[in-house]
Amino acid sequence: MKGFVGTRAGTMMSMWLLVAATAFAQSGTSAAPETDALDARAMEKLARARNCMTCHATDRTLLAPSYRDIAKRYAGQPGAADELARSISEGSQGKWGKIPMPAGLQLAPGEANSLARWILGMAPSPRP
């Protein structure tokens, strides 16, 4: 009898958790801001590991433009993520002045695309 009560209590708990999870999902509440913050920290860590932050900073110009300035320049442009990823992986010259950007030879496949999307995500939201 005792085993039956434990099993039944576990089943009831599982059902309540399922009901709560369904209600939460249907409420429109999301953990996206927390996930976005974690992704942003991971991308900043990747940028540091790949030496991008030697020349770039998030919000101020060092040797190269800030990521926010880059995001502003490319905001709303079709194909911006691909163009920026190409500049990150192959390097560029003359887009931001005389100092060339070296190719990101240390990047693993897909990292330039991830970095480009992260940078473009720093563009200010358009005002309604």
mmCIF file of C-alpha atoms in Angstrom:
data_model
loop_
_atom_site.group_PDB
_atom_site.id
_atom_site.type_symbol
_atom_site.label_atom_id
_atom_site.label_comp_id
_atom_site.label_asym_id
_atom_site.label_seq_id
_atom_site.Cartn_x
_atom_site.Cartn_y
_atom_site.Cartn_z
ATOM 1 C CA MET A 1 0.000 0.000 0.000
ATOM 2 C CA LYS A 2 2.844 2.388 0.872
ATOM 3 C CA GLY A 3 4.459 1.880 -2.558
ATOM 4 C CA PHE A 4 1.147 2.636 -4.241
ATOM 5 C CA VAL A 5 0.816 5.955 -2.384
ATOM 6 C CA GLY A 6 4.369 6.964 -3.373
ATOM 7 C CA THR A 7 3.748 6.094 -7.007
ATOM 8 C CA ARG A 8 0.413 7.895 -7.038
ATOM 9 C CA ALA A 9 1.939 10.983 -5.395
ATOM 10 C CA GLY A 10 4.717 11.014 -7.990
ATOM 11 C CA THR A 11 2.183 10.734 -10.803
ATOM 12 C CA MET A 12 0.110 13.568 -9.351
ATOM 13 C CA MET A 13 3.220 15.742 -8.991
ATOM 14 C CA SER A 14 4.155 15.036 -12.612
ATOM 15 C CA MET A 15 0.658 15.979 -13.749
ATOM 16 C CA TRP A 16 0.747 19.247 -11.800
ATOM 17 C CA LEU A 17 4.156 20.099 -13.245
ATOM 18 C CA LEU A 18 2.828 19.399 -16.736
ATOM 19 C CA VAL A 19 -0.209 21.638 -16.113
ATOM 20 C CA ALA A 20 2.009 24.419 -14.728
ATOM 21 C CA ALA A 21 4.435 24.180 -17.654
ATOM 22 C CA THR A 22 1.571 24.292 -20.158
ATOM 23 C CA ALA A 23 0.030 27.316 -18.455
ATOM 24 C CA PHE A 24 3.400 29.070 -18.415
ATOM 25 C CA ALA A 25 3.959 28.344 -22.108
ATOM 26 C CA GLN A 26 0.515 29.630 -23.031
ATOM 27 C CA SER A 27 0.894 32.779 -20.950
ATOM 28 C CA GLY A 28 3.273 34.274 -23.486
ATOM 29 C CA THR A 29 5.987 34.624 -20.860
ATOM 30 C CA SER A 30 9.393 33.667 -22.113
ATOM 31 C CA ALA A 31 12.885 33.259 -20.796
ATOM 32 C CA ALA A 32 14.270 34.930 -23.946
ATOM 33 C CA PRO A 33 15.826 37.979 -22.207
ATOM 34 C CA GLU A 34 17.787 35.697 -19.893
ATOM 35 C CA THR A 35 18.801 33.479 -22.810
ATOM 36 C CA ASP A 36 19.781 36.527 -24.865
ATOM 37 C CA ALA A 37 21.969 37.765 -21.999
ATOM 38 C CA LEU A 38 23.673 34.381 -21.754
ATOM 39 C CA ASP A 39 24.211 34.339 -25.529
ATOM 40 C CA ALA A 40 25.637 37.867 -25.445
ATOM 41 C CA ARG A 41 28.089 36.900 -22.696
ATOM 42 C CA ALA A 42 29.110 33.807 -24.635
ATOM 43 C CA MET A 43 29.643 35.843 -27.802
ATOM 44 C CA GLU A 44 31.692 38.464 -25.968
ATOM 45 C CA LYS A 45 33.797 35.653 -24.510
ATOM 46 C CA LEU A 46 34.280 34.247 -28.033
ATOM 47 C CA ALA A 47 35.276 37.696 -29.350
ATOM 48 C CA ARG A 48 37.858 37.978 -26.564
ATOM 49 C CA ALA A 49 39.173 34.469 -27.202
ATOM 50 C CA ARG A 50 39.587 35.206 -30.923
ATOM 51 C CA ASN A 51 41.385 38.512 -30.188
ATOM 52 C CA CYS A 52 38.643 40.669 -31.737
ATOM 53 C CA MET A 53 38.500 42.791 -28.591
ATOM 54 C CA THR A 54 42.136 43.783 -29.044
ATOM 55 C CA CYS A 55 40.975 46.367 -31.591
ATOM 56 C CA HIS A 56 37.200 46.548 -31.035
ATOM 57 C CA ALA A 57 35.071 47.366 -27.999
ATOM 58 C CA THR A 58 31.340 47.140 -27.559
ATOM 59 C CA ASP A 59 30.639 50.821 -27.049
ATOM 60 C CA ARG A 60 33.750 52.853 -27.828
ATOM 61 C CA THR A 61 36.329 53.174 -30.583
ATOM 62 C CA LEU A 62 39.742 51.681 -29.911
ATOM 63 C CA LEU A 63 41.909 50.955 -32.953
ATOM 64 C CA ALA A 64 38.767 49.988 -34.816
ATOM 65 C CA PRO A 65 35.105 51.053 -34.637
ATOM 66 C CA SER A 66 32.917 49.933 -31.771
ATOM 67 C CA TYR A 67 30.534 47.058 -32.351
ATOM 68 C CA ARG A 68 27.615 49.442 -31.778
ATOM 69 C CA ASP A 69 28.900 51.750 -34.555
ATOM 70 C CA ILE A 70 29.257 48.783 -36.880
ATOM 71 C CA ALA A 71 25.725 47.658 -36.033
ATOM 72 C CA LYS A 72 24.381 51.163 -36.743
ATOM 73 C CA ARG A 73 26.083 51.295 -40.140
ATOM 74 C CA TYR A 74 24.715 47.923 -41.236
ATOM 75 C CA ALA A 75 21.250 48.254 -39.614
ATOM 76 C CA GLY A 76 18.423 47.313 -41.940
ATOM 77 C CA GLN A 77 20.669 46.416 -44.870
ATOM 78 C CA PRO A 78 19.815 43.199 -46.686
ATOM 79 C CA GLY A 79 22.687 40.726 -46.577
ATOM 80 C CA ALA A 80 24.423 42.646 -43.781
ATOM 81 C CA ALA A 81 25.129 39.534 -41.702
ATOM 82 C CA ASP A 82 26.792 37.773 -44.637
ATOM 83 C CA GLU A 83 28.838 40.836 -45.601
ATOM 84 C CA LEU A 84 29.974 41.396 -42.033
ATOM 85 C CA ALA A 85 30.807 37.701 -41.541
ATOM 86 C CA ARG A 86 32.894 37.829 -44.719
ATOM 87 C CA SER A 87 34.788 40.889 -43.427
ATOM 88 C CA ILE A 88 35.382 39.120 -40.114
ATOM 89 C CA SER A 89 36.728 35.950 -41.688
ATOM 90 C CA GLU A 90 38.543 37.395 -44.742
ATOM 91 C CA GLY A 91 39.498 40.814 -43.391
ATOM 92 C CA SER A 92 38.772 44.163 -45.009
ATOM 93 C CA GLN A 93 40.416 47.435 -45.911
ATOM 94 C CA GLY A 94 39.119 50.958 -46.373
ATOM 95 C CA LYS A 95 35.652 50.493 -44.874
ATOM 96 C CA TRP A 96 36.470 52.346 -41.650
ATOM 97 C CA GLY A 97 39.604 54.284 -42.479
ATOM 98 C CA LYS A 98 43.192 53.474 -43.297
ATOM 99 C CA ILE A 99 43.832 50.691 -40.776
ATOM 100 C CA PRO A 100 43.030 47.317 -42.395
ATOM 101 C CA MET A 101 41.217 44.585 -40.504
ATOM 102 C CA PRO A 102 43.158 41.335 -40.630
ATOM 103 C CA ALA A 103 41.475 38.088 -41.600
ATOM 104 C CA GLY A 104 40.136 36.020 -38.716
ATOM 105 C CA LEU A 105 42.223 32.960 -39.452
ATOM 106 C CA GLN A 106 41.740 31.655 -35.915
ATOM 107 C CA LEU A 107 37.952 31.390 -36.342
ATOM 108 C CA ALA A 108 36.278 27.995 -36.514
ATOM 109 C CA PRO A 109 33.626 27.463 -39.215
ATOM 110 C CA GLY A 110 30.455 29.357 -38.322
ATOM 111 C CA GLU A 111 32.058 31.621 -35.710
ATOM 112 C CA ALA A 112 32.242 34.603 -38.071
ATOM 113 C CA ASN A 113 28.497 34.246 -38.744
ATOM 114 C CA SER A 114 27.742 34.048 -35.017
ATOM 115 C CA LEU A 115 29.891 37.087 -34.284
ATOM 116 C CA ALA A 116 28.260 39.031 -37.129
ATOM 117 C CA ARG A 117 24.747 38.311 -35.825
ATOM 118 C CA TRP A 118 25.827 39.280 -32.295
ATOM 119 C CA ILE A 119 27.303 42.566 -33.520
ATOM 120 C CA LEU A 120 24.260 43.398 -35.671
ATOM 121 C CA GLY A 121 22.049 42.736 -32.657
ATOM 122 C CA MET A 122 23.592 45.793 -30.990
ATOM 123 C CA ALA A 123 21.878 48.190 -33.399
ATOM 124 C CA PRO A 124 19.417 50.507 -31.695
ATOM 125 C CA SER A 125 15.774 49.555 -32.150
ATOM 126 C CA PRO A 126 13.914 51.724 -34.644
ATOM 127 C CA ARG A 127 11.564 54.201 -33.008
ATOM 128 C CA PRO A 128 7.852 53.727 -33.712
#
